[in-house]
Coordinates of C-alpha atoms in Angstrom, one line a residue:
M84 CA -72.2 74.6 -28.1
Q85 CA -74.4 75.9 -25.3
T86 CA -72.6 76.2 -21.9
P87 CA -74.2 75.9 -18.5
A88 CA -75.9 79.0 -17.0
P89 CA -73.2 80.9 -15.0
D90 CA -75.1 80.9 -11.7
L91 CA -75.8 77.2 -11.7
M92 CA -72.4 76.3 -13.0
S93 CA -70.9 78.4 -10.1
E94 CA -73.0 76.5 -7.6
L95 CA -71.7 73.2 -9.1
L96 CA -68.1 74.1 -9.0
Q97 CA -68.3 75.7 -5.6
G98 CA -69.7 72.5 -4.2
M99 CA -67.1 70.3 -5.9
R100 CA -64.8 68.4 -3.6
L101 CA -62.0 66.2 -5.0
R102 CA -59.6 64.8 -2.5
G103 CA -56.8 62.3 -3.1
I104 CA -56.9 59.7 -0.4
Q105 CA -54.4 57.2 -1.7
H106 CA -51.4 58.1 -3.9
R107 CA -48.8 55.9 -5.5
R108 CA -45.5 56.7 -7.3
I109 CA -45.1 53.6 -9.6
R110 CA -42.0 52.5 -11.5
L111 CA -42.6 49.6 -13.9
A112 CA -40.2 47.4 -15.8
A113 CA -41.4 46.6 -19.4
P114 CA -43.3 44.6 -20.4
F115 CA -45.9 45.3 -17.7
C116 CA -49.6 44.9 -17.0
L117 CA -51.1 46.5 -14.0
D118 CA -54.7 45.8 -12.9
F119 CA -56.7 48.4 -10.9
P120 CA -59.8 46.8 -9.5
G121 CA -63.0 48.8 -9.3
D122 CA -63.6 51.0 -6.3
P123 CA -67.2 52.2 -6.6
G124 CA -67.8 55.8 -5.4
R125 CA -64.2 56.8 -6.0
A126 CA -62.3 58.1 -9.0
Q127 CA -58.9 57.1 -10.2
F128 CA -56.3 59.6 -11.6
H129 CA -53.1 58.6 -13.5
F130 CA -50.2 60.8 -14.6
V131 CA -47.5 59.5 -16.9
A132 CA -44.1 61.1 -16.0
G133 CA -42.0 58.8 -18.2
G134 CA -42.4 56.1 -20.8
E135 CA -45.6 55.2 -22.6
V136 CA -48.6 53.5 -21.2
E137 CA -51.8 52.0 -22.7
L138 CA -55.0 52.5 -20.7
Q139 CA -57.5 49.7 -21.2
T140 CA -61.1 50.3 -19.8
P141 CA -63.9 47.8 -19.3
D142 CA -65.8 49.1 -22.3
G143 CA -63.1 47.9 -24.6
A144 CA -61.6 51.3 -25.3
S145 CA -57.8 51.8 -25.4
H146 CA -55.9 55.1 -24.9
R147 CA -52.2 55.6 -25.5
L148 CA -50.7 57.8 -22.8
A149 CA -47.4 59.5 -23.6
P150 CA -45.2 61.3 -21.1
G151 CA -47.0 64.3 -19.6
A152 CA -50.4 62.8 -20.2
A153 CA -53.0 62.7 -17.4
V154 CA -56.4 60.9 -17.2
L155 CA -59.3 60.9 -14.7
L156 CA -61.6 57.9 -14.5
P157 CA -64.5 59.2 -12.5
H158 CA -66.7 56.1 -12.2
G159 CA -64.6 53.9 -10.0
R160 CA -64.5 51.1 -12.5
G161 CA -61.7 48.6 -12.9
H162 CA -59.1 49.2 -15.6
R163 CA -55.6 48.2 -16.7
L164 CA -52.3 50.0 -17.5
V165 CA -50.2 47.9 -19.9
S166 CA -47.1 48.3 -22.0
P167 CA -48.0 49.6 -25.5
G168 CA -48.6 46.8 -28.0
Q169 CA -49.2 44.2 -25.3
H170 CA -52.3 42.0 -25.8
A171 CA -54.2 39.7 -23.4
G172 CA -52.1 36.8 -22.2
M173 CA -48.8 38.2 -23.6
V174 CA -47.6 39.3 -20.1
Q175 CA -48.9 38.4 -16.6
C176 CA -51.1 41.1 -15.1
H177 CA -50.6 42.1 -11.5
D178 CA -53.2 43.5 -9.1
I179 CA -52.0 46.8 -7.8
R180 CA -53.0 45.8 -4.3
D181 CA -50.6 42.9 -4.4
L182 CA -47.5 44.9 -5.1
I183 CA -45.2 45.9 -2.2
A184 CA -45.6 49.6 -1.4
A185 CA -43.1 51.6 0.6
P186 CA -44.4 54.7 2.4
L187 CA -43.0 58.0 1.1
C188 CA -45.1 60.3 3.3
E189 CA -48.7 60.4 4.6
D190 CA -51.1 58.8 2.1
V191 CA -48.3 58.4 -0.5
A192 CA -46.4 55.1 -1.2
A193 CA -43.8 54.0 -3.8
I194 CA -44.1 50.9 -5.9
D195 CA -41.0 49.8 -7.8
S196 CA -41.0 46.7 -10.0
C197 CA -37.8 47.6 -11.9
D198 CA -35.4 45.8 -9.5
G199 CA -32.3 47.3 -11.1
A200 CA -33.5 46.9 -14.7
A201 CA -34.4 49.7 -17.0
C202 CA -37.9 51.0 -16.3
G203 CA -40.6 51.2 -19.0
A204 CA -42.8 53.7 -17.3
L205 CA -42.9 56.1 -14.4
L206 CA -46.4 56.9 -13.1
F207 CA -48.2 58.9 -10.3
S208 CA -51.6 57.4 -9.5
S209 CA -54.2 58.7 -7.1
C210 CA -57.4 57.2 -5.7
M211 CA -59.8 60.1 -5.1
E212 CA -63.0 60.9 -3.4
L213 CA -65.1 62.8 -5.9
E214 CA -68.0 64.8 -4.5
L215 CA -70.1 67.2 -6.5
G216 CA -72.4 67.9 -3.6
A217 CA -75.9 68.7 -4.9
M218 CA -74.9 67.7 -8.4
Q219 CA -73.5 64.3 -7.6
G220 CA -75.8 62.8 -10.2
L221 CA -73.6 64.3 -12.9
V222 CA -70.8 61.8 -12.1
R223 CA -72.7 59.0 -13.8
L224 CA -73.0 61.2 -17.0
M225 CA -69.2 61.7 -17.3
P226 CA -67.3 59.7 -19.9
P227 CA -65.3 56.6 -18.6
A228 CA -62.0 58.3 -19.3
M229 CA -61.4 62.1 -19.2
L230 CA -58.1 62.9 -20.9
V231 CA -56.2 66.1 -20.1
T232 CA -55.1 66.4 -23.7
T233 CA -58.6 67.3 -24.8
L234 CA -58.5 70.4 -22.6
L235 CA -55.1 71.9 -23.4
D236 CA -56.3 74.1 -26.2
Q237 CA -59.0 75.7 -23.9
Q238 CA -57.0 75.6 -20.7
P239 CA -53.3 76.1 -21.5
E240 CA -52.6 76.9 -17.9
L241 CA -52.6 73.1 -17.3
L242 CA -49.4 72.7 -19.3
P243 CA -47.0 74.2 -16.7
I244 CA -48.7 72.2 -13.9
L245 CA -48.2 69.0 -15.9
T246 CA -44.6 70.0 -16.5
A247 CA -44.1 70.5 -12.8
M248 CA -45.6 67.1 -12.1
E249 CA -43.1 65.5 -14.5
A250 CA -40.2 67.3 -12.9
E251 CA -41.2 66.3 -9.4
A252 CA -41.8 62.7 -10.3
C253 CA -38.5 62.4 -12.2
G254 CA -36.4 64.5 -9.9
Q255 CA -37.5 63.1 -6.5
R256 CA -36.5 66.2 -4.6
L257 CA -37.2 66.6 -0.9
G258 CA -41.0 66.6 -0.4
H259 CA -41.8 65.6 -4.0
A260 CA -44.4 63.0 -3.0
A261 CA -46.5 65.5 -1.1
I262 CA -46.2 68.1 -3.9
L263 CA -47.3 65.5 -6.5
A264 CA -50.3 64.6 -4.4
R265 CA -51.5 68.2 -4.3
L266 CA -50.8 68.8 -8.0
A267 CA -52.7 65.7 -8.9
D268 CA -55.8 67.1 -7.0
V269 CA -55.4 70.4 -9.0
V270 CA -55.2 68.7 -12.4
A271 CA -58.1 66.3 -11.7
A272 CA -60.3 69.2 -10.5
T273 CA -59.4 71.2 -13.7
I274 CA -60.3 68.3 -15.9
L275 CA -63.8 68.2 -14.2
R276 CA -64.2 72.0 -14.5
G277 CA -63.4 71.8 -18.2
W278 CA -66.0 69.2 -18.7
V279 CA -68.7 71.3 -16.9
E280 CA -67.7 74.5 -18.8
S281 CA -67.9 72.7 -22.1
G282 CA -71.5 72.0 -21.4
C283 CA -71.1 68.5 -19.8
G284 CA -70.5 66.8 -23.2
R285 CA -73.7 65.4 -24.6
A286 CA -75.2 64.6 -21.2
S287 CA -78.9 65.0 -20.8
G288 CA -81.2 65.4 -17.7
I289 CA -79.7 67.8 -15.2
A290 CA -77.0 68.9 -17.7
E291 CA -79.8 69.9 -20.1
A292 CA -81.4 71.9 -17.2
M293 CA -78.0 73.6 -16.7
R294 CA -78.2 74.9 -20.3
D295 CA -81.7 76.2 -19.9
P296 CA -81.3 79.8 -18.5
R297 CA -84.8 80.1 -17.0
L298 CA -84.9 76.6 -15.4
A299 CA -81.3 77.0 -14.3
R300 CA -82.3 80.1 -12.3
A301 CA -84.7 78.0 -10.3
L302 CA -82.2 75.2 -9.8
A303 CA -79.5 77.7 -8.7
A304 CA -81.8 79.2 -6.1
L305 CA -82.7 75.7 -4.8
H306 CA -79.0 74.6 -4.7
R307 CA -78.1 77.8 -2.8
D308 CA -80.7 77.1 -0.1
P309 CA -81.5 73.4 0.0
G310 CA -82.9 73.6 3.5
R311 CA -85.6 76.1 2.7
A312 CA -89.2 74.7 2.7
W313 CA -89.6 75.2 -1.0
T314 CA -93.0 75.1 -2.8
V315 CA -93.6 74.5 -6.5
A316 CA -95.0 78.0 -6.7
E317 CA -91.8 79.6 -5.2
L318 CA -89.6 77.6 -7.7
A319 CA -91.9 78.6 -10.6
A320 CA -91.5 82.2 -9.6
E321 CA -87.7 81.8 -9.8
M322 CA -88.2 80.6 -13.3
G323 CA -90.7 83.3 -14.1
S324 CA -93.5 80.9 -15.2
S325 CA -96.7 79.4 -13.9
R326 CA -96.7 76.4 -11.6
S327 CA -98.0 74.1 -14.3
I328 CA -95.5 75.1 -17.0
F329 CA -92.6 75.0 -14.5
A330 CA -93.6 71.5 -13.1
E331 CA -94.0 70.1 -16.7
R332 CA -90.7 71.5 -17.9
F333 CA -88.9 70.4 -14.7
Q334 CA -90.2 66.8 -15.0
A335 CA -89.5 66.6 -18.7
V336 CA -85.8 67.7 -18.2
T337 CA -84.8 66.1 -14.9
G338 CA -87.1 63.1 -15.0
V339 CA -88.5 63.7 -11.5
S340 CA -91.0 66.1 -9.9
P341 CA -89.6 69.4 -8.3
L342 CA -90.3 68.2 -4.8
R343 CA -88.8 64.8 -5.4
Y344 CA -85.7 66.6 -6.7
V345 CA -85.5 68.7 -3.6
T346 CA -85.6 65.6 -1.4
E347 CA -82.9 63.8 -3.4
L348 CA -80.7 66.9 -3.5
R349 CA -80.9 67.1 0.3
M350 CA -80.0 63.4 0.7
R351 CA -77.0 63.7 -1.6
L352 CA -75.7 66.6 0.4
A353 CA -76.4 64.7 3.6
Q354 CA -74.4 61.7 2.4
Q355 CA -71.4 63.9 1.7
W356 CA -71.7 65.8 5.0
I357 CA -72.2 62.7 7.1
G358 CA -69.9 60.3 5.2
R359 CA -66.9 62.4 4.2
E360 CA -67.1 65.4 6.4
R361 CA -68.2 63.5 9.5
M362 CA -70.9 66.0 10.3
P363 CA -73.2 65.0 13.2
I364 CA -76.5 63.6 11.9
E365 CA -78.6 66.0 13.9
L366 CA -76.7 69.0 12.5
A367 CA -77.2 67.7 8.9
A368 CA -80.9 67.3 9.6
S369 CA -81.1 70.9 10.9
R370 CA -79.2 72.4 8.0
L371 CA -81.5 70.6 5.5
G372 CA -84.7 71.9 7.1
Y373 CA -85.9 68.9 9.0
A374 CA -87.7 69.6 12.3
S375 CA -86.4 66.4 13.9
Q376 CA -83.7 63.9 13.4
A377 CA -86.3 61.1 13.2
A378 CA -88.0 62.8 10.2
F379 CA -84.7 63.3 8.5
S380 CA -83.7 59.7 9.1
R381 CA -86.9 58.4 7.6
A382 CA -86.5 60.5 4.5
F383 CA -82.8 59.5 4.2
K384 CA -83.6 55.8 4.4
R385 CA -86.5 56.2 1.9
V386 CA -84.2 57.7 -0.7
T387 CA -80.9 55.9 -0.1
G388 CA -82.1 52.6 1.3
H389 CA -80.1 52.7 4.5
P390 CA -79.9 54.8 7.7
P391 CA -77.7 58.0 7.9
G392 CA -75.1 56.4 10.1
A393 CA -74.3 53.8 7.4
S394 CA -72.9 56.6 5.2
R395 CA -69.8 56.9 7.3
R396 CA -67.0 55.0 5.6
P397 CA -63.6 54.1 7.2
E398 CA -60.5 56.0 6.3
A399 CA -58.5 54.5 3.4
R400 CA -55.1 53.0 4.1
I401 CA -52.1 52.5 1.9
G402 CA -51.6 48.9 1.2

């Protein structure tokens, strides 16, 4: 299998930001059914520290998760965690938002439905902001559920991290909640890196461009300096081809013209900078090569459908 060109892959991974914003340590009495509603624009991570869980996704797929298993759901779609062998209607399903959560530390809460009974499962779940910067379009190409078990042969360094997560979740030592939150970020980021390094699965479009060494050189240069006033001729020179051949190849692979791609790239970066990093709009405009904030705002609204200020989202709260 072809892997992405090293320069472009480095640009992707360097720009990746994955941050847990809401974590839950969950103890469930069997039988159980837990509903996680969709949260567009955010990923969900689950780690099974004890017991077995069945993950059910909206596409009808079902995944059995044994102790030590971890999964990343990158699309922000709703899903369920149920006792193995349970079918629809066999047990009442509870919305995760309706369960009482006791704060453990900042951004981490505990949910316990065992109430003195033997617990059927012990989980650590995280809602995460997933940003791939200039390559945000890759998120929609990812599979609905990304299981850590598929990576262990290629990335055995994950195993001691998973073991540490299991020990922290079960042992409940001082500071375990904060440590679990950080380890969850590491495991989820490693799952994403493994997907990129494996060639982005069977994804097409930008992923295909990443596997084309000559085209990838042009894309890597563009991603390194998105605020430059790029011309088609300059990008073609990076690829080592004529303008016409470059433009034709670029359009065929990415589905958009080179200059349209540049604009969309800038707006994806701007959304991340303004929305998550709280960067002032005028600074984002300057970094992306716009002579005025007004020109930047017009381009932003044309691409995204809303003004730059609307990208700011409130901080998540545990509830």
